[in-house]
Coordinates of C-alpha atoms in Angstrom, one line a residue:
M1 CA -26.6 -54.6 32.6
G2 CA -29.6 -53.1 30.9
L3 CA -29.5 -50.1 33.3
L4 CA -25.8 -49.7 32.8
D5 CA -26.1 -49.8 29.0
S6 CA -28.9 -47.2 29.3
L7 CA -26.8 -44.8 31.4
V8 CA -23.7 -45.2 29.2
G9 CA -25.8 -44.6 26.1
N10 CA -27.3 -41.4 27.5
E11 CA -23.9 -40.1 28.4
V12 CA -22.6 -40.8 24.9
K13 CA -25.5 -39.1 23.3
K14 CA -24.9 -36.0 25.5
F15 CA -21.2 -35.9 24.6
V16 CA -21.9 -36.2 20.9
K17 CA -24.5 -33.5 21.1
R18 CA -22.1 -31.1 22.9
K19 CA -19.5 -31.8 20.2
D20 CA -22.1 -31.1 17.5
S21 CA -23.1 -27.9 19.2
D22 CA -19.4 -26.7 19.4
A23 CA -18.9 -27.6 15.7
G24 CA -22.1 -25.7 14.8
E25 CA -20.8 -22.6 16.7
A26 CA -17.5 -22.8 14.9
G27 CA -19.2 -23.2 11.6
R28 CA -21.4 -20.2 12.1
A29 CA -18.4 -18.1 13.1
L30 CA -16.6 -19.2 10.0
E31 CA -19.5 -18.3 7.8
E32 CA -19.8 -14.9 9.4
L33 CA -16.1 -14.3 8.9
R34 CA -16.4 -15.5 5.3
G35 CA -19.3 -13.1 4.7
S36 CA -17.4 -10.2 6.3
I37 CA -14.5 -10.8 3.9
Y38 CA -16.8 -11.1 0.9
N39 CA -18.5 -7.8 1.8
E40 CA -15.1 -6.1 1.9
I41 CA -13.9 -7.5 -1.4
R42 CA -16.9 -8.3 -3.7
T43 CA -19.4 -5.6 -2.9
S44 CA -19.5 -2.0 -4.0
E45 CA -19.8 -0.8 -0.4
G46 CA -16.7 -2.8 0.7
A47 CA -14.7 -1.7 -2.4
K48 CA -15.6 1.9 -1.6
R49 CA -14.4 1.5 2.0
Q50 CA -11.2 -0.1 0.8
Q51 CA -10.6 2.9 -1.5
Q52 CA -11.2 5.3 1.3
R53 CA -8.8 3.5 3.6
I54 CA -6.0 3.1 1.1
C55 CA -6.3 6.3 -0.8
G56 CA -7.3 9.2 1.4
P57 CA -7.4 12.9 0.4
V58 CA -3.6 13.5 0.8
V59 CA -2.6 10.4 -1.1
A60 CA -5.1 10.9 -3.9
M61 CA -4.1 14.6 -4.5
T62 CA -0.4 13.8 -4.3
F63 CA -0.8 11.0 -6.8
N64 CA -2.8 13.2 -9.2
F65 CA -0.2 16.0 -8.8
I66 CA 2.7 13.8 -9.7
V67 CA 0.9 12.2 -12.7
S68 CA -0.2 15.6 -13.9
V69 CA 3.4 16.9 -14.1
G70 CA 4.4 13.7 -15.9
I71 CA 1.7 13.9 -18.6
I72 CA 2.5 17.6 -19.2
L73 CA 6.0 16.6 -20.2
A74 CA 4.8 13.7 -22.2
N75 CA 2.2 15.7 -24.1
K76 CA 4.7 18.4 -24.8
L77 CA 7.0 15.7 -26.3
V78 CA 4.2 14.3 -28.4
M79 CA 2.8 17.6 -29.7
G80 CA 6.1 19.3 -29.9
R81 CA 9.1 17.2 -30.8
V82 CA 7.0 14.3 -32.3
G83 CA 4.7 16.7 -34.1
F84 CA 1.4 14.9 -33.4
K85 CA -1.1 17.7 -34.2
F86 CA -4.3 15.8 -33.5
P87 CA -5.5 16.6 -29.9
I88 CA -8.9 14.8 -30.2
F89 CA -7.3 11.7 -31.6
L90 CA -4.6 11.8 -28.9
T91 CA -7.4 12.0 -26.3
L92 CA -9.1 9.1 -28.0
I93 CA -5.9 7.0 -27.8
H94 CA -5.8 7.8 -24.1
Y95 CA -9.3 6.5 -23.4
V96 CA -9.0 3.5 -25.6
T97 CA -5.9 2.5 -23.7
S98 CA -7.7 3.1 -20.4
W99 CA -10.6 0.9 -21.6
L100 CA -8.2 -1.9 -22.6
L101 CA -6.4 -1.8 -19.3
L102 CA -9.7 -1.9 -17.4
A103 CA -10.9 -4.8 -19.5
I104 CA -7.7 -6.7 -18.4
F105 CA -8.4 -5.8 -14.8
K106 CA -11.9 -7.1 -15.1
T107 CA -10.7 -10.4 -16.7
L108 CA -8.3 -10.8 -13.8
S109 CA -11.1 -10.0 -11.3
I110 CA -9.2 -7.0 -10.1
L111 CA -11.8 -4.4 -11.1
P112 CA -13.9 -3.3 -8.1
V113 CA -17.6 -4.2 -8.2
A114 CA -20.0 -1.6 -9.4
P115 CA -23.1 -0.7 -7.4
P116 CA -26.4 -2.2 -8.5
S117 CA -27.7 -0.7 -11.7
R118 CA -31.0 0.4 -10.0
T119 CA -29.1 2.7 -7.7
T120 CA -27.6 4.8 -10.5
P121 CA -29.7 5.7 -13.5
F122 CA -28.1 5.0 -16.9
S123 CA -28.7 8.6 -17.8
S124 CA -26.2 9.7 -15.1
I125 CA -23.5 7.3 -16.5
F126 CA -24.2 8.4 -20.1
S127 CA -24.1 12.1 -19.1
L128 CA -20.8 11.7 -17.3
G129 CA -19.3 9.8 -20.3
A130 CA -20.5 12.5 -22.7
V131 CA -19.4 15.4 -20.6
M132 CA -16.0 13.8 -20.0
A133 CA -15.4 13.5 -23.8
F134 CA -16.1 17.3 -24.3
A135 CA -14.1 18.3 -21.2
S136 CA -11.0 16.2 -22.2
G137 CA -11.1 16.8 -25.9
L138 CA -11.8 20.6 -25.7
A139 CA -9.0 20.9 -23.1
N140 CA -6.4 19.5 -25.5
T141 CA -7.7 21.5 -28.4
S142 CA -7.5 24.7 -26.2
L143 CA -3.9 23.9 -25.4
K144 CA -3.1 23.5 -29.1
H145 CA -4.6 26.9 -30.1
N146 CA -3.9 29.0 -27.0
S147 CA -0.9 29.7 -24.8
V148 CA -0.6 28.0 -21.5
G149 CA -1.3 31.3 -19.8
F150 CA -4.6 31.8 -21.5
Y151 CA -5.5 28.1 -20.8
Q152 CA -4.9 28.8 -17.1
M153 CA -7.0 32.0 -17.3
A154 CA -9.9 30.0 -18.6
K155 CA -9.3 27.4 -15.8
I156 CA -9.8 30.2 -13.3
A157 CA -13.4 30.6 -14.6
V158 CA -14.0 26.9 -13.7
T159 CA -13.9 27.6 -10.0
P160 CA -16.9 30.0 -9.8
T161 CA -18.7 27.8 -12.4
I162 CA -18.4 24.8 -10.1
V163 CA -19.5 26.7 -7.0
S164 CA -22.6 28.1 -8.9
A165 CA -23.5 24.7 -10.5
E166 CA -23.2 22.9 -7.2
F167 CA -25.5 25.4 -5.6
I168 CA -28.1 25.2 -8.4
L169 CA -28.0 21.4 -8.7
F170 CA -27.4 20.3 -5.0
R171 CA -28.0 23.5 -3.0
K172 CA -24.4 23.1 -1.8
T173 CA -22.8 26.1 -0.2
I174 CA -19.3 26.8 1.0
S175 CA -18.1 28.9 4.0
F176 CA -17.0 32.5 3.8
N177 CA -13.4 31.6 4.6
K178 CA -13.3 29.2 1.6
V179 CA -14.7 32.0 -0.6
L180 CA -11.9 34.3 0.5
A181 CA -9.3 31.7 0.0
L182 CA -10.6 30.9 -3.5
A183 CA -10.6 34.6 -4.4
V184 CA -7.0 34.9 -3.4
V185 CA -6.1 31.8 -5.4
S186 CA -7.9 33.0 -8.6
A187 CA -6.3 36.5 -8.3
G188 CA -2.8 35.0 -7.7
V189 CA -3.0 32.6 -10.7
A190 CA -4.3 35.4 -12.9
I191 CA -1.4 37.7 -11.9
A192 CA 1.1 34.8 -12.3
T193 CA 0.0 33.9 -15.8
V194 CA -1.0 37.3 -17.2
T195 CA 2.4 37.7 -19.0
D196 CA 1.7 34.7 -21.2
V197 CA -1.7 35.3 -22.6
E198 CA -1.9 34.6 -26.3
F199 CA -4.9 33.4 -28.2
N200 CA -6.9 33.6 -31.4
V201 CA -10.6 33.8 -31.9
F202 CA -11.1 30.1 -32.5
G203 CA -8.9 29.2 -29.5
A204 CA -10.8 31.6 -27.3
L205 CA -14.2 30.1 -28.3
I206 CA -12.9 26.6 -27.6
A207 CA -11.6 27.7 -24.2
I208 CA -15.0 29.3 -23.3
A209 CA -16.9 26.2 -24.5
W210 CA -14.6 24.0 -22.4
I211 CA -15.4 25.8 -19.1
V212 CA -18.9 24.4 -18.5
P213 CA -18.2 20.7 -19.4
S214 CA -15.1 20.8 -17.3
A215 CA -17.0 22.0 -14.3
I216 CA -19.9 19.5 -14.7
N217 CA -17.4 16.7 -15.3
K218 CA -15.7 17.3 -12.0
I219 CA -19.0 17.7 -10.1
L220 CA -20.5 14.4 -11.5
W221 CA -17.3 12.5 -10.7
S222 CA -17.2 13.7 -7.2
N223 CA -21.0 13.3 -6.5
L224 CA -21.3 9.8 -7.9
Q225 CA -18.4 8.5 -5.9
Q226 CA -19.4 10.2 -2.6
Q227 CA -23.2 9.6 -2.8
A228 CA -23.6 6.3 -4.8
N229 CA -20.7 4.1 -3.5
W230 CA -18.9 4.1 -6.8
T231 CA -15.1 3.5 -6.9
A232 CA -12.9 5.3 -9.4
L233 CA -12.1 2.3 -11.5
A234 CA -15.6 0.9 -11.6
L235 CA -16.9 4.3 -12.7
M236 CA -14.2 4.6 -15.3
W237 CA -15.2 1.1 -16.7
K238 CA -18.8 2.2 -17.1
T239 CA -18.2 5.7 -18.6
T240 CA -15.2 5.1 -20.9
P241 CA -17.2 3.5 -23.8
V242 CA -19.5 6.5 -23.9
T243 CA -16.5 8.9 -23.9
I244 CA -14.9 7.0 -26.7
F245 CA -18.1 7.2 -28.8
F246 CA -18.3 11.0 -28.4
L247 CA -14.6 11.5 -29.1
L248 CA -15.1 9.7 -32.4
A249 CA -17.9 12.1 -33.2
L250 CA -15.7 15.1 -32.3
M251 CA -12.7 14.1 -34.4
P252 CA -14.0 15.3 -37.8
W253 CA -15.0 18.6 -36.4
L254 CA -11.9 19.6 -34.3
D255 CA -9.0 17.6 -35.6
P256 CA -7.2 18.6 -38.8
P257 CA -7.1 16.0 -41.6
G258 CA -4.1 13.7 -42.2
V259 CA -3.9 11.5 -39.1
L260 CA -3.4 8.4 -41.3
L261 CA -0.4 10.2 -43.0
F262 CA 1.4 10.6 -39.7
Q263 CA 4.7 8.8 -39.4
W264 CA 3.9 5.9 -37.1
D265 CA 7.5 4.7 -36.5
F266 CA 8.7 3.0 -33.4
N267 CA 9.9 6.2 -31.6
N268 CA 6.8 8.2 -32.3
T269 CA 4.4 5.3 -31.4
T270 CA 6.3 4.7 -28.2
A271 CA 6.0 8.3 -27.1
I272 CA 2.3 8.3 -27.8
L273 CA 1.8 5.0 -25.9
I274 CA 3.7 6.5 -22.9
S275 CA 1.4 9.5 -23.1
A276 CA -1.6 7.1 -23.2
L277 CA -0.4 5.2 -20.1
L278 CA 0.0 8.4 -18.2
G279 CA -3.4 9.5 -19.5
F280 CA -4.9 6.4 -17.8
L281 CA -3.1 7.2 -14.6
L282 CA -4.2 10.8 -14.8
Q283 CA -7.8 9.8 -15.2
W284 CA -7.6 7.3 -12.3
S285 CA -5.8 9.7 -10.0
G286 CA -8.1 12.5 -10.9
A287 CA -11.1 10.3 -10.1
L288 CA -9.6 9.3 -6.8
A289 CA -8.9 13.0 -5.9
L290 CA -12.5 13.9 -6.8
G291 CA -13.9 11.1 -4.8
A292 CA -11.8 11.9 -1.8
T293 CA -12.2 15.7 -1.8
S294 CA -14.4 17.9 -4.0
A295 CA -14.6 19.3 -7.5
T296 CA -13.4 22.7 -6.3
S297 CA -10.4 21.2 -4.6
H298 CA -9.4 19.4 -7.8
V299 CA -9.4 22.7 -9.7
V300 CA -7.3 24.3 -6.9
L301 CA -4.9 21.4 -7.2
G302 CA -4.5 22.1 -10.9
Q303 CA -3.7 25.7 -10.1
F304 CA -1.3 24.7 -7.5
K305 CA 0.5 22.6 -10.1
T306 CA 0.8 25.7 -12.3
C307 CA 2.3 27.8 -9.6
V308 CA 4.8 25.1 -8.6
I309 CA 5.9 24.7 -12.2
L310 CA 6.4 28.5 -12.5
L311 CA 8.3 28.8 -9.2
G312 CA 10.3 25.6 -9.9
G313 CA 11.5 27.0 -13.2
Y314 CA 12.6 30.1 -11.5
L315 CA 14.4 28.4 -8.7
I316 CA 15.9 25.4 -10.6
F317 CA 16.3 26.5 -14.2
N318 CA 16.9 30.2 -13.6
S319 CA 13.9 31.2 -15.7
D320 CA 12.7 34.8 -15.2
P321 CA 8.9 34.9 -15.2
G322 CA 9.0 38.4 -13.7
F323 CA 8.6 39.8 -10.2
V324 CA 4.8 40.3 -10.6
S325 CA 4.3 36.7 -11.7
I326 CA 6.3 35.4 -8.8
C327 CA 4.3 37.5 -6.3
G328 CA 1.1 36.3 -7.9
A329 CA 2.2 32.6 -7.6
L330 CA 3.2 33.1 -4.0
A331 CA -0.1 34.7 -3.2
A332 CA -2.0 31.9 -4.9
L333 CA 0.0 29.3 -2.9
C334 CA -1.0 31.0 0.3
G335 CA -4.6 31.0 -0.7
M336 CA -4.4 27.3 -1.7
S337 CA -2.8 26.4 1.6
V338 CA -5.7 27.9 3.6
Y339 CA -8.4 26.4 1.3
T340 CA -6.8 22.9 1.3
S341 CA -6.4 22.8 5.0
L342 CA -10.0 23.8 5.5
N343 CA -11.2 21.2 2.9
L344 CA -9.0 18.4 4.1
Q345 CA -10.2 18.8 7.6
K346 CA -13.8 18.5 6.5
S347 CA -13.0 15.5 4.3
Q348 CA -11.3 13.7 7.1
D349 CA -14.2 14.3 9.4
N350 CA -16.7 13.0 6.7
V351 CA -14.6 9.8 6.0
S352 CA -14.3 9.0 9.7
M353 CA -18.1 9.3 10.0
Q354 CA -18.8 7.2 6.9
L355 CA -16.5 4.3 7.7
P356 CA -18.2 1.8 10.0
K357 CA -16.2 0.0 12.6
Q358 CA -15.3 -3.4 11.3
S359 CA -15.1 -6.3 13.8
L360 CA -14.5 -9.9 13.3
P361 CA -17.1 -12.4 14.5
T362 CA -16.3 -14.0 17.8
L363 CA -17.0 -17.5 19.1
K364 CA -19.7 -17.8 21.7
P365 CA -18.5 -19.2 25.0
K366 CA -18.9 -22.9 25.3
A367 CA -21.7 -24.1 27.5
T368 CA -20.8 -25.9 30.8
N369 CA -21.8 -29.5 31.4
E370 CA -24.7 -28.4 33.6
E371 CA -26.0 -26.1 31.0
S372 CA -25.7 -28.8 28.3
V373 CA -27.6 -31.3 30.5
E374 CA -30.3 -28.7 31.1
S375 CA -30.7 -28.0 27.4
D376 CA -30.9 -31.7 26.7
V377 CA -33.7 -32.0 29.2
E378 CA -35.5 -29.0 27.7
D379 CA -35.2 -30.5 24.3
T380 CA -36.8 -33.7 25.3
T381 CA -39.6 -32.0 27.2
N382 CA -40.4 -29.2 24.8
P383 CA -43.4 -30.3 22.7
T384 CA -42.4 -28.2 19.7
T385 CA -38.9 -29.6 19.6
A386 CA -40.2 -33.1 19.9
V387 CA -42.6 -32.5 17.0

């Protein structure tokens, strides 16, 4: 009986040990799966990969184009029919609304995780927030004091400014084919808008002062997202408070007095809030487009919007911009098509190279009875294991 009890006891111990081994393998696989899911959701690298998968170049640029058209109509309503003549304060309302929405996202744990602070100096975040305040505020002020045509003429100068700044800061060059395409785009937009160029001295100075901040703003947005694993929403959350501070500083200098005397009734307030919500979507979609493509592509997208609005008014509303303007818009669209195809092809290649292949952890094959017995023998004979 003693021998029988000993044999039965050994078999039971081997069976229990095999079960413990299987449970350990399953537990390790579950932990690996849990870690993989955590990396995709609660790390900056995972959040960046999710943004790249969901919102590629075509989706981001389409989103930005649709929102841009919507906010043009909303701002025309606010500054025209509503009579809100305070462009800097309107921009401030946009950014305060954006910050409140981002705070709600953060409270609900929807806001993507930002990269560690040591990877991005605070000076870069502060510079982007400050430049963004000047770029957005001066753009609205330029629209108030200049015609849309002159505003578009100033925007043309942003393209060579971006190319020059990227070469100086990052030694980044573009191909000769892209240079030709951009030249055709700039010439076409200039011809399309030359019939609507009206400005005054103050408006011209504002437009000139807006060019450099606008170019640097786009470059920083694109570079931080593509090089430092920032997502659009996470970067907006960090930079918006800085932008709000500088907009408050710009208000006394560029806005006329009397903002408190404005008629804040239900209809006017609703129109301004709709503009503010569209402003949040515009900032978000613009950041997505800059992260998915490049600063120059974002400028080309804005010029594409101008040409589409001009041609759409001619085809749908029977407006007559003139034969020369129509030819210029068509030429610009041809140049944009060539440039966009070249840039999107490069962006898709870069994204495919950056995205690592994700694979779920797999369970290791179960050991056979013979292998388990051998391992049991090794465990009992190995001095280190026994110790």
